[in-house]
N, CA, C and O atoms as a Tinker XYZ file with bonds, in Angstrom:
   156  protein
     1  N      4.326000    2.507000  -11.392000    73     2
     2  CA     4.527000    1.567000  -10.534000    64     1     3
     3  C      3.766000    2.146000   -9.118000    63     2     4     5
     4  O      3.104000    1.406000   -8.390000    81     3
     5  N      3.921000    3.201000   -8.928000    73     3     6
     6  CA     3.545000    3.712000   -7.467000    64     5     7
     7  C      1.952000    3.584000   -7.523000    63     6     8     9
     8  O      1.292000    3.075000   -6.617000    81     7
     9  N      1.428000    4.103000   -8.683000    73     7    10
    10  CA    -0.060000    4.183000   -8.960000    64     9    11
    11  C     -0.609000    2.810000   -8.987000    63    10    12    13
    12  O     -1.764000    2.698000   -8.576000    81    11
    13  N      0.042000    1.674000   -9.421000    73    11    14
    14  CA    -0.610000    0.505000   -9.383000    64    13    15
    15  C     -0.501000   -0.140000   -7.948000    63    14    16    17
    16  O     -1.377000   -0.845000   -7.447000    81    15
    17  N      0.656000    0.187000   -7.378000    73    15    18
    18  CA     0.579000   -0.209000   -5.669000    64    17    19
    19  C     -0.517000    0.492000   -5.004000    63    18    20    21
    20  O     -1.191000   -0.055000   -4.131000    81    19
    21  N     -0.727000    1.791000   -5.430000    73    19    22
    22  CA    -1.939000    2.142000   -4.510000    64    21    23
    23  C     -3.440000    1.706000   -4.925000    63    22    24    25
    24  O     -4.405000    1.812000   -4.167000    81    23
    25  N     -3.486000    1.244000   -6.130000    73    23    26
    26  CA    -4.566000    0.689000   -6.560000    64    25    27
    27  C     -4.846000   -0.628000   -6.213000    63    26    28    29
    28  O     -5.981000   -1.104000   -6.190000    81    27
    29  N     -3.638000   -1.326000   -5.897000    73    27    30
    30  CA    -3.550000   -2.692000   -5.315000    64    29    31
    31  C     -4.164000   -2.513000   -3.961000    63    30    32    33
    32  O     -5.115000   -3.217000   -3.623000    81    31
    33  N     -3.617000   -1.527000   -3.108000    73    31    34
    34  CA    -3.909000   -1.151000   -1.671000    64    33    35
    35  C     -5.340000   -0.810000   -1.586000    63    34    36    37
    36  O     -6.006000   -1.332000   -0.693000    81    35
    37  N     -5.883000    0.003000   -2.412000    73    35    38
    38  CA    -7.447000    0.299000   -2.401000    64    37    39
    39  C     -8.054000   -0.818000   -2.840000    63    38    40    41
    40  O     -8.968000   -1.043000   -2.047000    81    39
    41  N     -8.027000   -1.802000   -3.852000    73    39    42
    42  CA    -8.614000   -2.964000   -3.846000    64    41    43
    43  C     -8.642000   -4.077000   -2.751000    63    42    44    45
    44  O     -9.598000   -4.834000   -2.585000    81    43
    45  N     -7.522000   -4.094000   -2.043000    73    43    46
    46  CA    -7.380000   -5.003000   -1.077000    64    45    47
    47  C     -8.231000   -4.411000    0.312000    63    46    48    49
    48  O     -8.742000   -5.154000    1.150000    81    47
    49  N     -8.257000   -3.163000    0.349000    73    47    50
    50  CA    -9.067000   -2.546000    1.419000    64    49    51
    51  C    -10.596000   -2.668000    1.223000    63    50    52    53
    52  O    -11.365000   -2.905000    2.155000    81    51
    53  N    -11.011000   -2.473000   -0.170000    73    51    54
    54  CA   -12.359000   -2.730000   -0.736000    64    53    55
    55  C    -12.806000   -4.245000   -0.419000    63    54    56    57
    56  O    -13.856000   -4.512000    0.166000    81    55
    57  N    -11.862000   -5.224000   -0.885000    73    55    58
    58  CA   -12.289000   -6.509000   -0.582000    64    57    59
    59  C    -12.519000   -7.083000    0.792000    63    58    60    61
    60  O    -13.599000   -7.600000    1.078000    81    59
    61  N    -11.382000   -6.988000    1.763000    73    59    62
    62  CA   -11.713000   -7.172000    3.143000    64    61    63
    63  C    -10.337000   -6.592000    3.814000    63    62    64    65
    64  O     -9.317000   -6.347000    3.171000    81    63
    65  N    -10.487000   -6.426000    5.157000    73    63    66
    66  CA    -9.741000   -5.827000    6.207000    64    65    67
    67  C     -9.049000   -6.598000    6.890000    63    66    68    69
    68  O     -8.929000   -6.274000    8.072000    81    67
    69  N     -8.323000   -7.919000    6.412000    73    67    70
    70  CA    -7.797000   -8.871000    7.304000    64    69    71
    71  C     -6.443000   -8.345000    7.946000    63    70    72    73
    72  O     -5.938000   -7.353000    7.421000    81    71
    73  N     -5.939000   -8.813000    8.821000    73    71    74
    74  CA    -4.667000   -8.281000    9.402000    64    73    75
    75  C     -3.449000   -8.522000    8.372000    63    74    76    77
    76  O     -2.576000   -7.665000    8.231000    81    75
    77  N     -3.443000   -9.602000    7.742000    73    75    78
    78  CA    -2.343000   -9.495000    6.659000    64    77    79
    79  C     -2.520000   -8.375000    5.496000    63    78    80    81
    80  O     -1.582000   -7.693000    5.085000    81    79
    81  N     -3.601000   -8.302000    5.116000    73    79    82
    82  CA    -3.794000   -7.244000    4.028000    64    81    83
    83  C     -3.662000   -5.839000    4.645000    63    82    84    85
    84  O     -3.290000   -4.877000    3.972000    81    83
    85  N     -3.944000   -5.764000    5.806000    73    83    86
    86  CA    -3.723000   -4.432000    6.513000    64    85    87
    87  C     -2.275000   -4.117000    6.651000    63    86    88    89
    88  O     -1.821000   -3.060000    6.214000    81    87
    89  N     -1.461000   -5.100000    7.311000    73    87    90
    90  CA    -0.154000   -4.912000    7.339000    64    89    91
    91  C      0.595000   -4.772000    5.941000    63    90    92    93
    92  O      1.653000   -4.143000    5.939000    81    91
    93  N      0.173000   -5.255000    4.885000    73    91    94
    94  CA     0.528000   -5.309000    3.566000    64    93    95
    95  C      0.490000   -3.905000    3.198000    63    94    96    97
    96  O      1.519000   -3.319000    2.861000    81    95
    97  N     -0.748000   -3.280000    3.250000    73    95    98
    98  CA    -1.115000   -1.873000    2.843000    64    97    99
    99  C     -0.153000   -0.940000    3.685000    63    98   100   101
   100  O      0.347000    0.053000    3.155000    81    99
   101  N      0.073000   -1.239000    4.871000    73    99   102
   102  CA     0.898000   -0.305000    5.628000    64   101   103
   103  C      2.191000   -0.405000    5.239000    63   102   104   105
   104  O      2.896000    0.602000    5.313000    81   103
   105  N      2.658000   -1.465000    4.822000    73   103   106
   106  CA     4.146000   -1.645000    4.396000    64   105   107
   107  C      4.202000   -0.852000    2.997000    63   106   108   109
   108  O      5.203000   -0.184000    2.741000    81   107
   109  N      3.228000   -0.918000    2.175000    73   107   110
   110  CA     3.318000   -0.197000    0.858000    64   109   111
   111  C      3.265000    1.046000    1.102000    63   110   112   113
   112  O      3.883000    1.771000    0.322000    81   111
   113  N      2.530000    1.680000    2.233000    73   111   114
   114  CA     2.438000    3.090000    2.233000    64   113   115
   115  C      3.842000    3.329000    2.827000    63   114   116   117
   116  O      4.369000    4.358000    2.406000    81   115
   117  N      4.547000    2.631000    3.685000    73   115   118
   118  CA     5.882000    2.996000    4.199000    64   117   119
   119  C      7.071000    2.989000    3.272000    63   118   120   121
   120  O      8.126000    3.603000    3.428000    81   119
   121  N      6.686000    2.101000    2.172000    73   119   122
   122  CA     7.630000    2.181000    1.095000    64   121   123
   123  C      7.668000    3.255000    0.118000    63   122   124   125
   124  O      8.704000    3.701000   -0.375000    81   123
   125  N      6.449000    3.662000   -0.146000    73   123   126
   126  CA     6.237000    4.691000   -0.937000    64   125   127
   127  C      6.595000    6.130000   -0.351000    63   126   128   129
   128  O      6.981000    7.101000   -1.004000    81   127
   129  N      6.394000    6.058000    0.944000    73   127   130
   130  CA     6.726000    7.561000    1.669000    64   129   131
   131  C      8.459000    7.625000    1.642000    63   130   132   133
   132  O      9.083000    8.664000    1.425000    81   131
   133  N      8.997000    6.475000    1.872000    73   131   134
   134  CA    10.477000    6.384000    1.708000    64   133   135
   135  C     10.889000    6.550000    0.341000    63   134   136   137
   136  O     11.965000    7.112000    0.137000    81   135
   137  N     10.083000    6.080000   -0.784000    73   135   138
   138  CA    10.559000    6.276000   -2.144000    64   137   139
   139  C     10.559000    7.772000   -2.445000    63   138   140   141
   140  O     11.464000    8.384000   -3.012000    81   139
   141  N      9.346000    8.302000   -1.957000    73   139   142
   142  CA     9.260000    9.873000   -2.233000    64   141   143
   143  C     10.047000   10.784000   -1.614000    63   142   144   145
   144  O     10.309000   11.887000   -2.094000    81   143
   145  N     10.554000   10.261000   -0.266000    73   143   146
   146  CA    11.726000   11.014000    0.600000    64   145   147
   147  C     12.793000   11.177000   -0.072000    63   146   148   149
   148  O     13.400000   12.248000   -0.041000    81   147
   149  N     13.278000    9.924000   -0.938000    73   147   150
   150  CA    14.365000    9.753000   -1.510000    64   149   151
   151  C     14.565000   10.504000   -2.922000    63   150   152   153
   152  O     15.671000   10.685000   -3.431000    81   151
   153  N     13.294000   10.929000   -3.504000    73   151   154
   154  CA    13.329000   11.615000   -4.714000    64   153   155
   155  C     14.112000   12.964000   -4.652000    63   154   156
   156  O     14.215000   13.665000   -5.659000    81   155
């Protein structure tokens, strides 16, 4: 699931870098960081 999220973030960055997609990708990174910290 984390790999799919990273792929989604990378595809969003490649398509365009709008404010909404940037905040979404940063949110995904924050969630993944918190997820790895809780492992």
